Amino acid sequence: DAKTTQPNSMESNEEEPVHLPCNHSTISGTDYIHWYRQLPSQGPEYVIHGLTSNVNNRMASLAIAEDRKSSTLILHRATLRDAAVYYCILRDLNTGGFKTIFGAGTRLFVKA
Amino acid sequence: NAGVTQTPKFQVLKTGQSMTLQCAQDMNHNSMYWYRQDPGMGLRLIYYSASEGTTDKGEVPNGYNVSRLNKREFSLRLESAAPSQTSVYFCASSDQGQGYEQYFGPGTRLTVT
């Protein structure tokens, strides 16, 4: 499965928008882009996923570049509870997406 | 609906001891996974089970064995624990619907001395 590249850490102020970038230059046509986050001392939790079009849900928005080689997770108003490690991963559903690679992710710090 | 549960939450083993980590899900998912997470690192896949009756190696399978006992349960066994296996272990499950969203358990923190 293809790999992704994310910044090690980012910082945001509370109640401001946050844009978390992810590069995936070797993405294939059947790779779905998934985002998960991991709060301290917890297991990862699903945030959002998409294939080609931008996606919105109650937690976040996902903006996908036209060439699909990068994407951005958007938290519209960061709260202290959003401080977590955010993982951008690719899942190739043609092969079942079982061997997903989780990198080190981006640690998001939120300042009050 | 408990989601994915793992037992135990914490465990300390001496080098050479064996133990089994238990995982169960109540979401009727076909696929289950075992990951390990070392400090400051991402998750690495140890083994996965695409469906009941099948298991396959992931990225770091050495030193581990798994059993898919039934659709609900997927266990991870360390036959002879080593200090390098000190880690947090996460179990996850997913179904083959759109997006293959994974649901993770709370983790087992294992220390091998």
XYZ file of C-alpha atoms in Angstrom:
225
model
C 0.000 0.000 0.000
C 1.216 3.516 -0.794
C 2.680 5.735 1.914
C 1.820 9.240 3.042
C 3.901 12.171 4.338
C 2.686 14.501 7.092
C 4.326 17.229 9.187
C 5.451 16.000 12.593
C 3.493 18.622 14.511
C 1.260 21.669 14.140
C -0.125 24.227 16.529
C -3.443 26.030 16.524
C -5.382 28.451 18.669
C -8.673 27.387 20.130
C -11.738 28.231 18.007
C -9.626 28.859 14.909
C -9.652 26.646 11.794
C -6.900 24.074 11.352
C -5.624 22.727 8.044
C -3.672 19.473 8.349
C -1.812 18.589 5.127
C -0.943 15.168 3.745
C 1.117 14.255 0.685
C 0.545 10.980 -1.124
C 2.322 11.327 -4.438
C 2.265 7.570 -5.225
C -1.476 7.182 -4.702
C -3.195 4.747 -7.047
C -6.584 5.130 -8.632
C -8.186 2.664 -6.204
C -6.722 4.146 -3.009
C -9.191 5.751 -0.633
C -7.812 8.536 1.577
C -8.644 8.007 5.237
C -8.009 10.155 8.280
C -7.928 8.877 11.837
C -7.032 10.599 15.061
C -5.668 9.287 18.337
C -6.403 11.068 21.581
C -3.931 10.553 24.444
C -4.013 7.017 25.873
C -6.753 5.888 23.479
C -7.025 3.845 20.326
C -7.310 5.644 16.981
C -10.767 6.760 15.871
C -12.068 7.294 12.370
C -12.501 10.901 11.239
C -13.318 10.981 7.535
C -12.481 9.411 4.182
C -12.795 10.212 0.491
C -11.789 9.106 -2.985
C -11.862 12.065 -5.378
C -14.400 14.637 -4.213
C -14.263 16.839 -1.131
C -16.161 15.404 1.827
C -17.823 16.901 4.884
C -19.071 15.279 8.067
C -19.870 16.417 11.584
C -16.242 16.136 12.670
C -14.286 17.652 9.780
C -13.928 18.336 6.067
C -11.577 16.636 3.646
C -10.228 18.556 0.669
C -8.616 16.420 -2.036
C -6.349 17.916 -4.692
C -7.458 17.520 -8.273
C -4.482 15.222 -9.042
C -5.123 13.348 -5.750
C -1.449 13.612 -4.783
C -2.297 15.563 -1.641
C -5.188 16.185 0.713
C -6.035 18.439 3.648
C -8.060 17.682 6.737
C -9.912 20.772 7.908
C -11.126 21.232 11.468
C -13.392 24.266 11.253
C -13.076 25.420 14.868
C -10.396 23.713 16.921
C -11.204 22.885 20.507
C -8.911 21.644 23.263
C -10.439 18.217 22.767
C -9.053 18.152 19.198
C -5.475 17.942 20.511
C -4.413 14.552 19.186
C -2.234 12.761 16.657
C -3.848 12.792 13.198
C -3.049 10.016 10.744
C -3.530 10.242 6.998
C -3.574 6.758 5.434
C -4.381 5.160 2.107
C -6.521 2.053 1.757
C -6.564 0.168 -1.525
C -9.996 -1.386 -1.559
C -9.168 -3.516 -4.588
C -6.846 -5.540 -2.360
C -9.083 -5.292 0.667
C -7.168 -2.411 2.223
C -5.924 -4.738 4.940
C -2.261 -3.787 4.981
C -2.798 -0.127 5.681
C 0.347 1.746 6.701
C 0.041 4.162 9.604
C 2.937 6.622 9.692
C 3.867 8.742 12.697
C 1.077 11.230 11.933
C 0.816 14.919 12.850
C 0.596 15.856 16.501
C -1.814 18.794 16.811
C -1.380 21.141 19.756
C -4.317 23.452 20.564
C -3.707 26.563 22.645
C -6.425 28.090 24.804
C -22.972 -2.055 21.989
C -19.440 -2.185 23.426
C -17.581 -1.981 20.082
C -14.109 -3.527 20.350
C -12.992 -4.754 23.755
C -9.533 -5.908 24.795
C -8.249 -7.747 27.834
C -6.159 -7.230 29.831
C -5.607 -3.450 29.939
C -2.136 -3.776 31.453
C 0.309 -6.659 31.757
C 3.871 -7.109 32.965
C 5.752 -10.219 31.846
C 9.212 -11.546 32.469
C 11.383 -12.463 29.487
C 10.449 -15.915 28.231
C 6.934 -15.965 29.657
C 3.947 -16.470 27.408
C 0.547 -14.822 27.329
C -2.510 -14.306 25.151
C -4.156 -10.971 24.452
C -7.882 -11.216 23.891
C -10.001 -9.122 21.555
C -13.716 -9.236 20.835
C -16.063 -7.123 18.707
C -19.846 -6.987 18.714
C -20.386 -5.184 15.399
C -20.580 -8.337 13.265
C -17.486 -7.266 11.336
C -15.750 -9.688 9.013
C -12.194 -8.404 9.414
C -10.031 -8.037 12.490
C -6.501 -6.751 13.080
C -3.704 -6.615 15.635
C -1.349 -3.614 15.746
C 1.471 -2.577 18.016
C 2.448 0.990 18.809
C 5.850 1.846 20.232
C 6.409 5.220 21.963
C 6.205 8.141 19.533
C 5.557 5.855 16.585
C 2.628 5.037 14.374
C 0.829 1.734 14.398
C 2.410 -1.331 12.821
C 0.301 -4.237 11.654
C 1.181 -7.585 13.248
C -1.491 -9.898 11.840
C -4.918 -9.551 10.334
C -7.885 -11.783 9.638
C -9.806 -10.817 6.516
C -12.676 -13.118 7.442
C -13.492 -15.908 9.871
C -11.172 -18.854 9.291
C -8.341 -16.867 7.670
C -5.289 -15.105 9.072
C -2.375 -13.368 7.354
C 0.895 -11.770 8.352
C 1.281 -8.049 8.526
C 4.393 -5.917 8.745
C 5.869 -7.289 12.018
C 4.611 -10.858 12.657
C 7.769 -12.421 14.143
C 7.331 -13.589 17.724
C 3.531 -13.643 17.557
C 0.748 -16.063 16.692
C -2.942 -15.380 16.225
C -6.192 -17.297 16.336
C -9.499 -16.219 14.835
C -11.629 -18.161 17.279
C -14.937 -17.167 15.669
C -16.359 -14.107 13.950
C -16.307 -12.091 17.179
C -12.938 -13.000 18.674
C -9.326 -12.636 17.539
C -6.505 -13.439 19.964
C -2.792 -12.612 19.871
C -0.278 -14.916 21.561
C 3.269 -14.235 22.603
C 4.943 -17.622 23.061
C 8.206 -16.374 24.590
C 8.080 -12.703 25.434
C 11.096 -10.479 24.781
C 11.820 -6.904 25.966
C 11.500 -5.764 22.319
C 7.814 -6.678 22.523
C 7.181 -4.007 25.134
C 4.519 -1.910 23.451
C 0.867 -0.934 23.379
C -1.223 -3.430 21.446
C -4.398 -2.409 19.649
C -7.042 -4.638 18.180
C -9.331 -3.327 15.440
C -12.209 -4.550 13.323
C -13.828 -3.457 10.112
C -16.400 -4.565 7.620
C -16.254 -4.515 3.885
C -18.580 -1.626 3.394
C -17.784 1.683 1.782
C -14.551 3.105 3.126
C -13.560 0.073 5.267
C -13.676 2.196 8.408
C -11.734 0.567 11.243
C -12.884 0.572 14.847
C -10.145 0.277 17.461
C -10.115 -1.104 20.966
C -8.675 0.786 23.972
C -5.351 -1.055 23.846
C -3.270 -3.330 26.086
C -0.110 -1.864 27.580
C 2.473 -4.668 27.799
C 5.830 -4.422 29.539
C 8.398 -7.211 29.257
C 11.224 -7.054 31.770
